Amino acid sequence: MIDFLRGTLVYRETDYIVLDVHGVGYRMFCANPFAIPHDEGKEVTLFAHHHVREDAAILFGFQSREEQALFRRLLFVTGIGPRVALGILSVGRPEAVVTAIYQEDIDFLIKLPGIGRKTAQRIILDLKDKLADLPMFHSSAAAAVTPTGPSFRGGGAAWHEAKQGLLSLGYSEAEIDRIWPVIQQSASTGSSSEVWIKLALQALFKG
């Protein structure tokens, strides 16, 4: 089984890249191909999942071991195939998805592409007790049960949900924590996650 490939990125489309590994071009389907660094002549390493069907052998590529691990775990869920699992990773950071599963946050899960309420319930049922060996589980579980640090003071559950949404959009923990002192004065107690996200995006756009 192929675990990772290291080579030069020579081509990419909206759903896949071609990686040149010692003269052999490997097509790898990825969640966000245009997020993969493409420095001329510089090698990149992508973790892989080799999916074999009766009619095809397909490679899926991931920038991190965490993405690879969660992708493989999602394939154990009834009704989720490689394309749906890749779609989940295209909008949800592994830590955010694992936290949502651990918290049984159906509202978060049904916002992911290809996931309805029944599938979200199945994900929780099939995976909640099978996450402990994932690389990002312990930090995700800690965030779910012990909300500490500047990102959570005063915001409560709504801010936590908003923060997961911002992380899913690609913002870093540092960026979110930086704008927290600015926006916490603008929202009232009991504000919804949508209000928090709107305020946060305004602050982030301002820089």
CSV table of C-alpha atoms in Angstrom, one decimal:
chain,number,residue,atom,x,y,z
A,1,MET,CA,0.0,0.0,0.0
A,2,ILE,CA,1.2,3.5,-0.8
A,3,ASP,CA,1.5,5.6,2.3
A,4,PHE,CA,3.0,8.8,0.9
A,5,LEU,CA,4.6,10.2,-2.3
A,6,ARG,CA,7.4,12.8,-2.6
A,7,GLY,CA,7.9,14.6,-5.9
A,8,THR,CA,7.3,17.7,-7.9
A,9,LEU,CA,3.9,19.1,-8.5
A,10,VAL,CA,3.6,19.5,-12.3
A,11,TYR,CA,-0.2,19.9,-12.9
A,12,ARG,CA,-3.4,20.5,-11.0
A,13,GLU,CA,-7.1,20.8,-11.6
A,14,THR,CA,-10.0,21.6,-9.3
A,15,ASP,CA,-10.1,18.1,-7.8
A,16,TYR,CA,-6.7,16.5,-8.4
A,17,ILE,CA,-2.9,17.1,-8.9
A,18,VAL,CA,-0.3,15.3,-10.8
A,19,LEU,CA,2.9,14.6,-8.9
A,20,ASP,CA,6.1,13.7,-10.8
A,21,VAL,CA,8.0,11.1,-8.8
A,22,HIS,CA,11.2,10.1,-10.5
A,23,GLY,CA,9.7,10.5,-14.0
A,24,VAL,CA,6.3,8.9,-13.2
A,25,GLY,CA,3.3,11.1,-13.0
A,26,TYR,CA,0.8,10.1,-10.2
A,27,ARG,CA,-2.7,11.6,-10.3
A,28,MET,CA,-3.9,12.2,-6.8
A,29,PHE,CA,-7.3,13.5,-5.9
A,30,CYS,CA,-7.1,16.1,-3.2
A,31,ALA,CA,-9.5,18.1,-1.0
A,32,ASN,CA,-8.0,21.5,-2.0
A,33,PRO,CA,-5.5,21.1,-4.8
A,34,PHE,CA,-4.8,24.8,-5.1
A,35,ALA,CA,-3.8,25.0,-1.4
A,36,ILE,CA,-0.8,22.7,-2.1
A,37,PRO,CA,2.4,24.7,-2.4
A,38,HIS,CA,3.8,24.8,-5.9
A,39,ASP,CA,7.3,26.1,-5.8
A,40,GLU,CA,9.2,25.6,-9.1
A,41,GLY,CA,11.5,22.6,-8.8
A,42,LYS,CA,10.8,22.1,-5.1
A,43,GLU,CA,9.5,18.7,-3.9
A,44,VAL,CA,6.4,18.3,-1.9
A,45,THR,CA,5.3,15.3,0.2
A,46,LEU,CA,1.7,14.1,0.1
A,47,PHE,CA,0.3,11.4,2.3
A,48,ALA,CA,-1.8,8.9,0.3
A,49,HIS,CA,-4.7,6.6,0.4
A,50,HIS,CA,-4.7,3.9,-2.4
A,51,HIS,CA,-8.4,3.1,-3.0
A,52,VAL,CA,-8.9,-0.1,-5.1
A,53,ARG,CA,-12.2,-1.0,-6.7
A,54,GLU,CA,-13.1,-3.7,-9.2
A,55,ASP,CA,-12.9,-1.2,-12.1
A,56,ALA,CA,-10.3,1.3,-10.9
A,57,ALA,CA,-7.3,2.0,-8.6
A,58,ILE,CA,-7.4,5.6,-7.3
A,59,LEU,CA,-5.0,7.7,-5.3
A,60,PHE,CA,-6.1,10.3,-2.8
A,61,GLY,CA,-3.6,12.8,-1.5
A,62,PHE,CA,-3.4,14.8,1.8
A,63,GLN,CA,-1.1,17.5,3.0
A,64,SER,CA,-1.0,16.1,6.6
A,65,ARG,CA,-1.1,12.8,8.4
A,66,GLU,CA,-4.2,14.1,10.3
A,67,GLU,CA,-6.2,14.5,7.1
A,68,GLN,CA,-5.1,11.0,5.9
A,69,ALA,CA,-6.1,9.4,9.2
A,70,LEU,CA,-9.5,11.1,9.3
A,71,PHE,CA,-10.2,10.3,5.7
A,72,ARG,CA,-9.6,6.6,6.3
A,73,ARG,CA,-11.7,6.6,9.4
A,74,LEU,CA,-14.6,8.2,7.6
A,75,LEU,CA,-14.6,5.4,5.1
A,76,PHE,CA,-15.7,3.0,7.8
A,77,VAL,CA,-19.1,4.9,8.1
A,78,THR,CA,-22.0,3.4,6.2
A,79,GLY,CA,-22.9,5.5,3.3
A,80,ILE,CA,-19.7,7.5,3.0
A,81,GLY,CA,-17.4,6.8,0.1
A,82,PRO,CA,-14.1,8.4,-0.8
A,83,ARG,CA,-15.6,11.3,-2.7
A,84,VAL,CA,-17.9,12.3,0.2
A,85,ALA,CA,-15.0,11.9,2.7
A,86,LEU,CA,-12.8,14.1,0.5
A,87,GLY,CA,-15.6,16.7,0.3
A,88,ILE,CA,-15.8,16.8,4.1
A,89,LEU,CA,-12.0,17.5,4.3
A,90,SER,CA,-12.4,20.2,1.6
A,91,VAL,CA,-14.3,22.5,4.1
A,92,GLY,CA,-13.6,21.0,7.5
A,93,ARG,CA,-10.3,21.0,9.3
A,94,PRO,CA,-9.7,17.5,10.8
A,95,GLU,CA,-9.6,18.9,14.4
A,96,ALA,CA,-13.0,20.7,13.8
A,97,VAL,CA,-14.6,17.5,12.4
A,98,VAL,CA,-13.3,15.3,15.2
A,99,THR,CA,-14.5,17.8,17.8
A,100,ALA,CA,-18.0,17.9,16.2
A,101,ILE,CA,-18.1,14.1,16.3
A,102,TYR,CA,-16.9,14.0,19.9
A,103,GLN,CA,-19.5,16.6,20.9
A,104,GLU,CA,-22.3,15.0,18.8
A,105,ASP,CA,-22.7,18.3,17.0
A,106,ILE,CA,-25.1,17.4,14.3
A,107,ASP,CA,-25.7,21.0,13.3
A,108,PHE,CA,-22.0,21.3,12.4
A,109,LEU,CA,-21.9,18.0,10.5
A,110,ILE,CA,-24.9,18.6,8.3
A,111,LYS,CA,-23.2,21.8,7.0
A,112,LEU,CA,-20.5,19.6,5.4
A,113,PRO,CA,-21.0,18.7,1.7
A,114,GLY,CA,-22.9,15.5,1.1
A,115,ILE,CA,-23.9,15.1,4.8
A,116,GLY,CA,-27.6,15.0,5.7
A,117,ARG,CA,-29.0,14.5,9.2
A,118,LYS,CA,-29.2,10.7,9.0
A,119,THR,CA,-25.6,10.5,7.8
A,120,ALA,CA,-24.4,12.9,10.5
A,121,GLN,CA,-26.1,10.6,13.1
A,122,ARG,CA,-24.4,7.6,11.5
A,123,ILE,CA,-21.0,9.3,11.6
A,124,ILE,CA,-21.4,10.0,15.4
A,125,LEU,CA,-22.7,6.4,16.0
A,126,ASP,CA,-20.0,4.7,14.1
A,127,LEU,CA,-17.0,6.9,15.0
A,128,LYS,CA,-17.5,8.6,18.4
A,129,ASP,CA,-15.9,5.8,20.3
A,130,LYS,CA,-13.3,5.1,17.7
A,131,LEU,CA,-11.4,8.3,17.6
A,132,ALA,CA,-8.9,8.0,20.4
A,133,ASP,CA,-6.0,6.7,18.2
A,134,LEU,CA,-6.3,9.6,15.7
A,135,PRO,CA,-3.3,12.1,15.9
A,136,MET,CA,-5.6,15.1,16.6
A,137,PHE,CA,-8.0,13.4,19.0
A,138,HIS,CA,-6.6,14.5,22.4
A,139,SER,CA,-6.4,18.2,21.5
A,140,SER,CA,-9.9,18.1,20.0
A,141,ALA,CA,-11.4,16.3,23.0
A,142,ALA,CA,-9.7,18.8,25.3
A,143,ALA,CA,-11.2,21.7,23.4
A,144,ALA,CA,-14.6,20.0,23.6
A,145,VAL,CA,-14.7,19.5,27.3
A,146,THR,CA,-12.5,22.2,28.7
A,147,PRO,CA,-12.9,25.5,26.8
A,148,THR,CA,-10.0,27.5,28.1
A,149,GLY,CA,-7.8,30.4,26.8
A,150,PRO,CA,-8.7,33.7,25.3
A,151,SER,CA,-10.8,32.2,22.5
A,152,PHE,CA,-13.5,31.0,24.9
A,153,ARG,CA,-13.7,33.5,27.7
A,154,GLY,CA,-17.1,35.1,27.7
A,155,GLY,CA,-18.2,33.6,24.3
A,156,GLY,CA,-19.6,30.3,25.6
A,157,ALA,CA,-20.8,27.5,23.3
A,158,ALA,CA,-21.8,29.9,20.5
A,159,TRP,CA,-18.3,31.3,20.2
A,160,HIS,CA,-16.9,27.8,20.3
A,161,GLU,CA,-19.1,26.9,17.4
A,162,ALA,CA,-18.2,30.1,15.6
A,163,LYS,CA,-14.5,29.4,16.1
A,164,GLN,CA,-14.8,25.9,14.6
A,165,GLY,CA,-16.5,27.5,11.6
A,166,LEU,CA,-13.7,30.0,11.2
A,167,LEU,CA,-11.1,27.2,11.5
A,168,SER,CA,-13.0,25.3,8.8
A,169,LEU,CA,-12.6,28.4,6.5
A,170,GLY,CA,-8.9,28.2,6.9
A,171,TYR,CA,-8.1,30.8,9.6
A,172,SER,CA,-5.5,29.8,12.1
A,173,GLU,CA,-5.9,29.7,15.9
A,174,ALA,CA,-3.5,32.6,16.2
A,175,GLU,CA,-5.5,34.8,13.8
A,176,ILE,CA,-8.7,34.0,15.7
A,177,ASP,CA,-7.2,34.6,19.1
A,178,ARG,CA,-5.8,37.9,17.9
A,179,ILE,CA,-9.2,39.4,17.0
A,180,TRP,CA,-11.0,38.0,20.0
A,181,PRO,CA,-10.3,41.1,22.3
A,182,VAL,CA,-11.7,43.3,19.5
A,183,ILE,CA,-15.0,41.5,18.9
A,184,GLN,CA,-15.9,40.4,22.4
A,185,GLN,CA,-16.9,44.0,23.2
A,186,SER,CA,-19.2,44.1,20.2
A,187,ALA,CA,-21.5,41.1,20.9
A,188,SER,CA,-24.0,40.8,23.7
A,189,THR,CA,-24.4,37.8,26.1
A,190,GLY,CA,-26.3,35.1,24.3
A,191,SER,CA,-25.3,36.1,20.8
A,192,SER,CA,-25.6,33.3,18.2
A,193,SER,CA,-22.6,31.7,16.5
A,194,GLU,CA,-23.7,33.5,13.3
A,195,VAL,CA,-23.3,36.9,15.0
A,196,TRP,CA,-19.8,35.9,16.3
A,197,ILE,CA,-18.7,34.7,12.8
A,198,LYS,CA,-19.9,38.0,11.2
A,199,LEU,CA,-18.0,40.1,13.7
A,200,ALA,CA,-14.9,37.9,13.4
A,201,LEU,CA,-14.9,38.1,9.6
A,202,GLN,CA,-15.2,41.9,9.8
A,203,ALA,CA,-12.3,42.1,12.1
A,204,LEU,CA,-10.2,39.7,10.1
A,205,PHE,CA,-10.9,41.5,6.8
A,206,LYS,CA,-9.8,44.8,8.5
A,207,GLY,CA,-6.5,43.1,9.5
